[in-house]
Coordinates of N, CA, C and O in Angstrom, one line a residue:
X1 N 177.4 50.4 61.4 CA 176.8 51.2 60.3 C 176.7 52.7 60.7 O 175.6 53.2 60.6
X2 N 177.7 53.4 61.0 CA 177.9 54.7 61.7 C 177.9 55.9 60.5 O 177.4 57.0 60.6
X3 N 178.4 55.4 59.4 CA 178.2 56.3 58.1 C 176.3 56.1 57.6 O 175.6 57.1 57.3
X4 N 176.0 55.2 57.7 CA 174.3 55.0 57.2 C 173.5 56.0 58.3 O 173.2 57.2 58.2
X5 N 173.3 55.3 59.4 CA 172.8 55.8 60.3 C 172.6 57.2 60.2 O 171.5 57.7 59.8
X6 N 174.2 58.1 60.5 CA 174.4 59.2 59.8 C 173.4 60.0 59.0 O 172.6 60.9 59.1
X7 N 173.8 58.9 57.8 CA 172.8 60.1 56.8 C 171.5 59.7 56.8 O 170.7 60.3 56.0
X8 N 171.1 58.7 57.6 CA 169.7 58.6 57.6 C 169.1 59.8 58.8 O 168.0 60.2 58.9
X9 N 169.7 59.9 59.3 CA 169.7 60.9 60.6 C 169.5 62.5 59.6 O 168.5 63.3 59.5
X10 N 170.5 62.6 59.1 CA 170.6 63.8 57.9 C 168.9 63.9 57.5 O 168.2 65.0 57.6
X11 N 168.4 62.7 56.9 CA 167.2 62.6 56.2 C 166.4 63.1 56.8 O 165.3 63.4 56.2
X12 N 166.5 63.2 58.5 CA 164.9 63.5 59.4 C 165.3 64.3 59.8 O 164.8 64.4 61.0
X13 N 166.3 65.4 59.4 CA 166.8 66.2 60.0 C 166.0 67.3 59.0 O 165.9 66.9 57.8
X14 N 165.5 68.4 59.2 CA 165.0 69.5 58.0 C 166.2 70.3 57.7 O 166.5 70.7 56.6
X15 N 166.9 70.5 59.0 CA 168.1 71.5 58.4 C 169.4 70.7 58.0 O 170.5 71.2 58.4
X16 N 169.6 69.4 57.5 CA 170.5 69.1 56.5 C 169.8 68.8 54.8 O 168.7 68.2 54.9
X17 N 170.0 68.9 54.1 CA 170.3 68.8 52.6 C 169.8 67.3 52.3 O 169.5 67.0 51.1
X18 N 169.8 66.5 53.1 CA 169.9 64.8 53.0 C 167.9 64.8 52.5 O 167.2 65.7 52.9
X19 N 167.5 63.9 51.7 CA 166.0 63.4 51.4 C 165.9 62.3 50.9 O 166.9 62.0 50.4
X20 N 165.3 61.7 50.8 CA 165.1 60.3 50.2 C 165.3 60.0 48.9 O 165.7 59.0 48.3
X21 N 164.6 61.8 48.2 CA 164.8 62.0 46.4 C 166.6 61.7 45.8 O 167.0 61.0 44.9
X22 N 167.3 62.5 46.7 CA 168.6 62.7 46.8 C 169.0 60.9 47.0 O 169.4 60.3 46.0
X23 N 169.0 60.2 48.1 CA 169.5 58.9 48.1 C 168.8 58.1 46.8 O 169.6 57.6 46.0
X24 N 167.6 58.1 46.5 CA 167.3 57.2 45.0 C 167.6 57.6 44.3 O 167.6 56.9 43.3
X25 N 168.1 59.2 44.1 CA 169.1 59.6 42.6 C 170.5 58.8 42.8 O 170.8 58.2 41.8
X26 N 171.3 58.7 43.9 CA 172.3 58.0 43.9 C 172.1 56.7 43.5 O 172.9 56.2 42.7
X27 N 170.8 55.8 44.2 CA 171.2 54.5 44.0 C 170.5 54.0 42.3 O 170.6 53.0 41.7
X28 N 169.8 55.0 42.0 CA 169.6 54.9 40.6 C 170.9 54.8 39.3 O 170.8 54.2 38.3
X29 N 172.1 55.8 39.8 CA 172.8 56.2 39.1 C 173.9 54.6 39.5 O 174.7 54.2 38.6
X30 N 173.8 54.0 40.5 CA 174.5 53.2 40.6 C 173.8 51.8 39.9 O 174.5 50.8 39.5
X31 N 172.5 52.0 39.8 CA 172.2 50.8 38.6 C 172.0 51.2 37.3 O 171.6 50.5 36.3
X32 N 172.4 52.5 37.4 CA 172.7 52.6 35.6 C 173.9 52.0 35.0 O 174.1 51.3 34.0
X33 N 174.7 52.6 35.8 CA 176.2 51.8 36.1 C 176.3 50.4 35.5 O 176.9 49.8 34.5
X34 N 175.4 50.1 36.5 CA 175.4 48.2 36.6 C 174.5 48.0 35.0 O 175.2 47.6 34.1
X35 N 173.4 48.3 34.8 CA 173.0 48.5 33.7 C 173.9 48.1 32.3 O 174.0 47.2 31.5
X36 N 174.9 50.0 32.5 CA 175.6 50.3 31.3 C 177.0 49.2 31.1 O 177.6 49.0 30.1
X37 N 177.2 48.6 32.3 CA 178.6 48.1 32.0 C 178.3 46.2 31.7 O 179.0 45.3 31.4
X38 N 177.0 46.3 31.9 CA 176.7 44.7 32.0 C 176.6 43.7 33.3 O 176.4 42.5 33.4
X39 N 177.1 44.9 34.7 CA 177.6 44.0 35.8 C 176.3 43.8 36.9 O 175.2 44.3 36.7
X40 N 176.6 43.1 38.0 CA 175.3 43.1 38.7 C 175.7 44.2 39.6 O 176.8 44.4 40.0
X41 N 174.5 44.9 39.9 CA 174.8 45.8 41.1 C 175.6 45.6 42.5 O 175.9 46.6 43.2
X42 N 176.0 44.5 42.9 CA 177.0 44.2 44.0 C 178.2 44.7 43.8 O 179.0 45.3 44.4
X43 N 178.2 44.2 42.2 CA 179.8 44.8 41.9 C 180.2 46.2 41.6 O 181.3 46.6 42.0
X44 N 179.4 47.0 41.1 CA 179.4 48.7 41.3 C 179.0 49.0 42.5 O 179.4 50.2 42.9
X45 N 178.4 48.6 43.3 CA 178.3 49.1 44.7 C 179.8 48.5 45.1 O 179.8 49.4 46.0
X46 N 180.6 48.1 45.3 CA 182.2 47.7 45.5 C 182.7 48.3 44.9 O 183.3 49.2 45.5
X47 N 182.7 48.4 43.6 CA 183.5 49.6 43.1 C 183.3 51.1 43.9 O 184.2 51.9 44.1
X48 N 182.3 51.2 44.2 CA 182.0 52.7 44.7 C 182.5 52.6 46.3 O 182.8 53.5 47.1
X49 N 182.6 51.2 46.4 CA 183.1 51.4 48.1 C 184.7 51.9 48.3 O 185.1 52.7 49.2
X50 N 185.5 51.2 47.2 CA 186.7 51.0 46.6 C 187.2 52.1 46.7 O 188.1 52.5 47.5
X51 N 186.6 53.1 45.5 CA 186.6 54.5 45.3 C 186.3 55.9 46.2 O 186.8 57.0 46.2
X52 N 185.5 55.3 46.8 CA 185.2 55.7 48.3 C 186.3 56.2 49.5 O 186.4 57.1 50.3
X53 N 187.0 54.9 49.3 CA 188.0 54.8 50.6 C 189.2 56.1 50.1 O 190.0 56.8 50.7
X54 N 188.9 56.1 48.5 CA 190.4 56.9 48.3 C 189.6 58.2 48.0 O 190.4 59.2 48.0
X55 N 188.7 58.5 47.8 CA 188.1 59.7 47.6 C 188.1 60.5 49.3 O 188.0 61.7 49.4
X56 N 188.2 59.7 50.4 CA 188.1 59.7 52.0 C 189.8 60.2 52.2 O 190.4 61.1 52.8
X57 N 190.1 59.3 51.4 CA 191.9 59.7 51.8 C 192.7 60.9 51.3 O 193.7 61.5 51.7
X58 N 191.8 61.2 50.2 CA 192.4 63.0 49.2 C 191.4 64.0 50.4 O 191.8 65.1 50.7
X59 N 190.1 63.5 50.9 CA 189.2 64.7 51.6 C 190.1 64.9 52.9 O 190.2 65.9 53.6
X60 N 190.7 63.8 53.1 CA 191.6 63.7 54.6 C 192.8 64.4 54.6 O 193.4 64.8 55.6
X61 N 193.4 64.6 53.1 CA 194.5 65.0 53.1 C 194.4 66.3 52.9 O 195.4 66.9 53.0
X62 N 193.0 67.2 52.6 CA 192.6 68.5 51.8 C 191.9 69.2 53.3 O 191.5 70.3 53.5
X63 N 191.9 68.0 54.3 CA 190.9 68.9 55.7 C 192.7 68.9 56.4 O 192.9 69.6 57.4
X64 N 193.5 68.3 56.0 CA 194.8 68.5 57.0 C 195.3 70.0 56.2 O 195.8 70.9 57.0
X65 N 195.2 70.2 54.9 CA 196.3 70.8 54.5 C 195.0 72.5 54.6 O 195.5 73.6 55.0
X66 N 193.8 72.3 54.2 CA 193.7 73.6 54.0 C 192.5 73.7 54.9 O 192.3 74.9 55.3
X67 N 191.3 72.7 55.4 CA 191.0 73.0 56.8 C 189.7 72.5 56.6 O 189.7 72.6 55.4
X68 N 188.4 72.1 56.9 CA 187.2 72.2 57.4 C 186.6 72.3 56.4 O 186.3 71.5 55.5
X69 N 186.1 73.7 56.5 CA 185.4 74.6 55.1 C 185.6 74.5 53.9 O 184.6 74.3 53.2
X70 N 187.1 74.6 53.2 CA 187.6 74.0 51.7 C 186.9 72.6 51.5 O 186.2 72.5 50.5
X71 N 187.0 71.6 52.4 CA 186.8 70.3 52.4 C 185.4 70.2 51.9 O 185.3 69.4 51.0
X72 N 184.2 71.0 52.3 CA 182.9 70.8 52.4 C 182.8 71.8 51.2 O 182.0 71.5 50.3
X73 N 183.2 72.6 51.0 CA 183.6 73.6 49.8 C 183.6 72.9 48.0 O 183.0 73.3 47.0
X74 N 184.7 71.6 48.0 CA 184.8 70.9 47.1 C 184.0 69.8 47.4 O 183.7 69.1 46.5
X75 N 183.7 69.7 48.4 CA 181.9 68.3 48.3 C 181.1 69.0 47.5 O 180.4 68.5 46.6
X76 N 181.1 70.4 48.0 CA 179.8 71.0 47.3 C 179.8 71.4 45.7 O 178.9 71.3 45.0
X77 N 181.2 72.0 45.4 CA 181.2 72.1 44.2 C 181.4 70.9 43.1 O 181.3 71.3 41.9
X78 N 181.6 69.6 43.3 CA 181.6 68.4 42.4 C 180.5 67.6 42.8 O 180.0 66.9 41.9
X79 N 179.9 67.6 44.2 CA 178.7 66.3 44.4 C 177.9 66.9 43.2 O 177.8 68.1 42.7
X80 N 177.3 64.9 42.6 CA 176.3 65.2 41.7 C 175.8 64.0 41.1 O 176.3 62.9 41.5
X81 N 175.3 64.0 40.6 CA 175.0 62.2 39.9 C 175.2 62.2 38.4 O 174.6 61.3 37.7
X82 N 176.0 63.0 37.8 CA 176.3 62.9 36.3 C 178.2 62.9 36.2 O 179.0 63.1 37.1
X83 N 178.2 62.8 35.0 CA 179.2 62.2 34.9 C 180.4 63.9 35.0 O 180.1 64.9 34.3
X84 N 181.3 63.9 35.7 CA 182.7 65.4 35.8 C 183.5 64.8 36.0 O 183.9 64.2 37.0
X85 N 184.0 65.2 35.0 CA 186.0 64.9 35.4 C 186.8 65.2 36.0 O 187.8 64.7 36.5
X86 N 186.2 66.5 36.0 CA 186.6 67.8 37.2 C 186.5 67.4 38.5 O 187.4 67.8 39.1
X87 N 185.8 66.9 39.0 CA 185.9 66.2 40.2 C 186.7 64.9 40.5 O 187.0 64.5 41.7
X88 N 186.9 64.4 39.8 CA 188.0 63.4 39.5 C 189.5 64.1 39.7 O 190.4 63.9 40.6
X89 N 189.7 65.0 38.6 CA 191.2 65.4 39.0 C 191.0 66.2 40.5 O 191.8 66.2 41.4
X90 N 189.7 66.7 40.7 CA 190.1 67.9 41.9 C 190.7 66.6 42.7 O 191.9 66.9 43.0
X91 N 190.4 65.4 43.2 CA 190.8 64.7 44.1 C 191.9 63.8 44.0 O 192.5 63.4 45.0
X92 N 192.4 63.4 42.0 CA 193.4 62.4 42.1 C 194.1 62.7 40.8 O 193.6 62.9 39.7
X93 N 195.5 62.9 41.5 CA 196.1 63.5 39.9 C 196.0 62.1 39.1 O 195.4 61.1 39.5
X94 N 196.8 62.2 37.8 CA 196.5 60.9 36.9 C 197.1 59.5 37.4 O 196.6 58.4 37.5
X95 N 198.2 59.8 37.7 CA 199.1 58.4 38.3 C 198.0 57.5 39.4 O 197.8 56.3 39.5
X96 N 197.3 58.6 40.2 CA 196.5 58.2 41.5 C 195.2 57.4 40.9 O 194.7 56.3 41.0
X97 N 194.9 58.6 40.0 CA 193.3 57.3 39.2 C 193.9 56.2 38.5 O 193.1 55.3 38.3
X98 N 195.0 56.0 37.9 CA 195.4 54.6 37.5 C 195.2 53.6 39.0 O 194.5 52.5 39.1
X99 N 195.9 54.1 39.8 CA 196.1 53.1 41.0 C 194.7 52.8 41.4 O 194.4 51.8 40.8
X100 N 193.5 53.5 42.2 CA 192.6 53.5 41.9 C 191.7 52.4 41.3 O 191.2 51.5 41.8
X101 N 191.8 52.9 40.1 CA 190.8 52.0 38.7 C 191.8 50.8 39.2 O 191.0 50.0 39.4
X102 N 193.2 50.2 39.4 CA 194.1 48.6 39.5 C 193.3 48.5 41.3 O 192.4 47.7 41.5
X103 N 193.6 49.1 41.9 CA 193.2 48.5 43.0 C 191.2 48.4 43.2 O 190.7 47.9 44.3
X104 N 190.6 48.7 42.6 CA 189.2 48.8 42.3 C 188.9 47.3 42.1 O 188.0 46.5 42.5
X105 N 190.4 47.2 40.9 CA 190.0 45.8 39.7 C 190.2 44.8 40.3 O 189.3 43.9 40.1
X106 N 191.1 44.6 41.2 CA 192.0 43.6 42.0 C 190.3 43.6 43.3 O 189.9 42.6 44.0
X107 N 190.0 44.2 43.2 CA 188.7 43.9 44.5 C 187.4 43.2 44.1 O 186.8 42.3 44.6
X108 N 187.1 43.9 42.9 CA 186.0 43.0 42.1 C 185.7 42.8 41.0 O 184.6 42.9 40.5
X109 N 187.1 42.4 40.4 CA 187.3 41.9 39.2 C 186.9 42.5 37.6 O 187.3 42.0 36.5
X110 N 186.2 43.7 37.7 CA 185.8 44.6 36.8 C 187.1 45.2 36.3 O 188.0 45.5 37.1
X111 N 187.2 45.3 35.5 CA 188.4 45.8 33.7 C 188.8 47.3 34.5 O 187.9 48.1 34.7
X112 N 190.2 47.6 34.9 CA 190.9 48.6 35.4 C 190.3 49.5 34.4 O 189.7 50.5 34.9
X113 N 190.3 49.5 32.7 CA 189.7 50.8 31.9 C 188.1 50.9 32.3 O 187.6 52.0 32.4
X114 N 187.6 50.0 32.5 CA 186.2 50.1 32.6 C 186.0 51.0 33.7 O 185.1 51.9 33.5
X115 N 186.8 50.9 34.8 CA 186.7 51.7 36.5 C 187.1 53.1 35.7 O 186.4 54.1 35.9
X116 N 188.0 53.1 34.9 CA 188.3 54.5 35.0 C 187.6 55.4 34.5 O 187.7 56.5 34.9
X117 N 186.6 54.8 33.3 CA 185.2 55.5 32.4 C 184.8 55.3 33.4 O 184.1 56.3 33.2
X118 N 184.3 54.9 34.7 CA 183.5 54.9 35.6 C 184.1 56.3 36.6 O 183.3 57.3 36.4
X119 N 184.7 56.5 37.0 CA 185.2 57.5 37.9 C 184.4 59.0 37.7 O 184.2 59.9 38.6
X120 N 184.1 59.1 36.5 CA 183.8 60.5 36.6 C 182.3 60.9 36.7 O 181.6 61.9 36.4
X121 N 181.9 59.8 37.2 CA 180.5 59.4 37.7 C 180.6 58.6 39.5 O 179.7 58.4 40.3
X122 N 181.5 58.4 39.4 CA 181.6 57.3 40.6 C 181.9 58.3 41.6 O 181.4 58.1 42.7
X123 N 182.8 59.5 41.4 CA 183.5 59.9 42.1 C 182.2 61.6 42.7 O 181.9 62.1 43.8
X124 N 181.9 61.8 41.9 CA 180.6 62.8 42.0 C 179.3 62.3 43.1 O 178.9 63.0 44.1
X125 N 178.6 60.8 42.7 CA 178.2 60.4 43.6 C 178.0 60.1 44.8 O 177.0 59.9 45.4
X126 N 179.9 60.0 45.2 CA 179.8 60.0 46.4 C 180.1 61.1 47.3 O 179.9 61.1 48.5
X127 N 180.6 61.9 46.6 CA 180.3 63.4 47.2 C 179.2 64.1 47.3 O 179.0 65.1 48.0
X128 N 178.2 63.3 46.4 CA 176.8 63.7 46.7 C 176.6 63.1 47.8 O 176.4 64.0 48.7
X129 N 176.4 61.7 48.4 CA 176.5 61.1 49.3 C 176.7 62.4 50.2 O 176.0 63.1 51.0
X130 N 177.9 62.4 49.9 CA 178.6 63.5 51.3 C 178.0 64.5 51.7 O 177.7 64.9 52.8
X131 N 177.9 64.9 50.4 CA 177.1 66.3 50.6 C 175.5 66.5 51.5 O 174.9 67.6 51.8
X132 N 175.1 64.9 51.8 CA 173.3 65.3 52.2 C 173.6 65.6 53.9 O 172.6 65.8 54.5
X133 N 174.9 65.7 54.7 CA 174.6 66.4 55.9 C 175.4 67.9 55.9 O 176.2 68.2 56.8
X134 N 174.9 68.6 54.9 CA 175.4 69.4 54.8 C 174.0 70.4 55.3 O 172.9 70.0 55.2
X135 N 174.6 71.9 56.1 CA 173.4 72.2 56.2 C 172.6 73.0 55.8 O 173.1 74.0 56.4
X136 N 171.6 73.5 55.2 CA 170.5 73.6 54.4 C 170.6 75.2 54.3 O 170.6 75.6 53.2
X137 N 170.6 75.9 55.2 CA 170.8 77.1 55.3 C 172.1 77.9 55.0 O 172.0 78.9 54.4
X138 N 173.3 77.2 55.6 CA 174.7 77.2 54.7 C 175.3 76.2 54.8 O 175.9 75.9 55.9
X139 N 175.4 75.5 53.7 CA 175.9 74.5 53.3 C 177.5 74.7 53.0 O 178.1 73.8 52.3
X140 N 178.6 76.0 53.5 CA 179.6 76.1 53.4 C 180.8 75.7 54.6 O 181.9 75.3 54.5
X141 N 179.8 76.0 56.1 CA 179.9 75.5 57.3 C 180.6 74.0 57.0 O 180.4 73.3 56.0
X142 N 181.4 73.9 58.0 CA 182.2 73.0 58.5 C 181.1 71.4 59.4 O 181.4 70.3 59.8
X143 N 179.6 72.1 59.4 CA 178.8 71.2 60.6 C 178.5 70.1 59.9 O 177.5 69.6 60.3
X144 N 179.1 69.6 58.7 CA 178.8 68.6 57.7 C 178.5 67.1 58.9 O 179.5 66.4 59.1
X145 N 177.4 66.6 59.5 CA 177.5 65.4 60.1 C 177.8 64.0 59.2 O 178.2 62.9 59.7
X146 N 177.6 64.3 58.1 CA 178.2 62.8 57.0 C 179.4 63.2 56.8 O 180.3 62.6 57.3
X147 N 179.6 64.2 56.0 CA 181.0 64.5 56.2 C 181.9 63.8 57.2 O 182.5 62.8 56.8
X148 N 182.0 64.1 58.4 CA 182.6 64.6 59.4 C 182.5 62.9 59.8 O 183.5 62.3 60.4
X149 N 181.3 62.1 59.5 CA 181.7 60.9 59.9 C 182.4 60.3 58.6 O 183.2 59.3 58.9
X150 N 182.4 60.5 57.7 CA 183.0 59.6 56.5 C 184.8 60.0 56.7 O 185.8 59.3 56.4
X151 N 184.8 61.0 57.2 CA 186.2 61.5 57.5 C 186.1 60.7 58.7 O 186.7 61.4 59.5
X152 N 185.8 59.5 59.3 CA 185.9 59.5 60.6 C 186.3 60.4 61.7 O 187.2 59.9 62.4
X153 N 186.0 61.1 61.9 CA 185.9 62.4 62.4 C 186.3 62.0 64.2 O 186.9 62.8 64.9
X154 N 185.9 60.5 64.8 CA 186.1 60.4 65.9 C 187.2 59.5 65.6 O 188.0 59.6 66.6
X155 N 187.6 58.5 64.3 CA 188.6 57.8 64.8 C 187.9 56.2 65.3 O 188.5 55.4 66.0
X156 N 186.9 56.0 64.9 CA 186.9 54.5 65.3 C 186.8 53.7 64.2 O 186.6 52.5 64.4
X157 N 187.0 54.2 63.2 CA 187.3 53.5 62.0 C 185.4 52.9 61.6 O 185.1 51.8 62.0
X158 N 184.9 53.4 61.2 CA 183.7 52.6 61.1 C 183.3 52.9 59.8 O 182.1 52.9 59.9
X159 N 183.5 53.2 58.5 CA 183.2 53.6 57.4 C 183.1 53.1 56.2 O 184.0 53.5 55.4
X160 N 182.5 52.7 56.0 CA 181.9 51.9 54.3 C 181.0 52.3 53.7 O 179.9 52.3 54.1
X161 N 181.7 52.8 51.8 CA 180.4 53.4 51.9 C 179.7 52.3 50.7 O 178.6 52.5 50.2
X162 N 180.3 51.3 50.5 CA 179.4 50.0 49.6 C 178.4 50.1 50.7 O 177.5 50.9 50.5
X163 N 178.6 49.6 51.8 CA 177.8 48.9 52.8 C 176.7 50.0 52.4 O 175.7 49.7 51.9
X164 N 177.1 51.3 52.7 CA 176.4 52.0 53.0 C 174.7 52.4 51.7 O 173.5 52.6 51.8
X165 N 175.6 52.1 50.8 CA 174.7 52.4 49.6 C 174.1 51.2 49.6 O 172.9 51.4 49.3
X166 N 174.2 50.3 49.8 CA 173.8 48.2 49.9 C 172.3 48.7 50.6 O 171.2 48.5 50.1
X167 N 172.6 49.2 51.6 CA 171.6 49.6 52.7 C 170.0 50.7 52.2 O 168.8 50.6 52.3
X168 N 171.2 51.9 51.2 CA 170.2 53.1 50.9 C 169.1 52.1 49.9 O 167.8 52.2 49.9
X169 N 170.0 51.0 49.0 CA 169.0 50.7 48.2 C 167.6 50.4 48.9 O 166.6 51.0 48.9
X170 N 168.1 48.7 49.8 CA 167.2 48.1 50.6 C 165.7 49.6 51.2 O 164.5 49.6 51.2
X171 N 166.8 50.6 51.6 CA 166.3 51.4 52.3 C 165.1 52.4 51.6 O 164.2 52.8 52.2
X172 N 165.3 52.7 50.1 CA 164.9 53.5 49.4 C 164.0 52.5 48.5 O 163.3 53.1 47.7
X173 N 164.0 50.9 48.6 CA 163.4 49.7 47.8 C 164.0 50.1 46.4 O 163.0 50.5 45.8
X174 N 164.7 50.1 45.8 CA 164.9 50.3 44.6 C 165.9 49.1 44.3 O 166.3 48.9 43.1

């Protein structure tokens, strides 16, 4: 649980961004989700894990190509718990959110259109996620510790962020 830990670490940290208010806005926004679409919350927390991995693989491709700072730069400018589309293209041109929303569907059986009206909420969320070890004083800094592990940053592959939200609920009782 190397991404949880993380941002629970963020949370008792005063100089990262991470709070408890910030984790039950996320896991709120994920039972509105579940709420709005009719599903149980296991299945939008999968969705968001789903979405997660490829939202990890555009931030992986965006810390190779233009470096550190951009990376945490575009966490900061789309993390949020409402719905932007804008954060959606910043990370997947259109062909990519089709694949996306089929491989989302193919995992937990939720309607490929349905994932993709989900995205522009799904994808914000978890850059909020991202965003809470950012640090408080400049949050433009590269010292992102959620970041940096969601990027697996060491390479041991340890990162889920279903798991990880499964946990914030338990964690936040909601």
């Amino acid at each position: 649980m190397g991404l949880f830990d993380t941002i629970i670490g963020a949370v008792s940290n005063p100089n990262q961004q991470a709070s408890l208010g910030q984790l039950g806005s996320i896991i709120n926004t994920v039972n509105q989700l579940s709420n709005a679409t009719g599903t149980n919350p296991s299945t939008i927390q999968s969705v968001v894990g789903v979405v997660g991995n490829h939202v990890r693989s555009a931030l992986q491709q965006k810390q190779a190509s233009d470096g550190n700072e951009a990376t945490q730069a575009l966490v900061n400018q789309y993390a949020g718990t409402s719905s932007n589309p804008q954060a959606v293209s910043s990370l997947f041109p259109p062909q990519i959110q089709q694949q996306v929303a089929q491989i989302a569907s193919q995992h937990t059986g939720l309607d490929a259109g349905t994932i993709m009206q989900l995205l522009p909420v799904i994808v914000p969320i978890v850059l909020n996620l991202l965003q809470s070890g950012a640090n408080t004083q400049n949050p433009q800094t590269s010292g992102n510790s959620v970041l940096n592990s969601f990027l697996d940053a060491n390479g041991d592959g340890d990162v889920n962020v279903a798991d990880a939200i499964q946990l914030f609920s338990k964690y936040v009782g909601k």
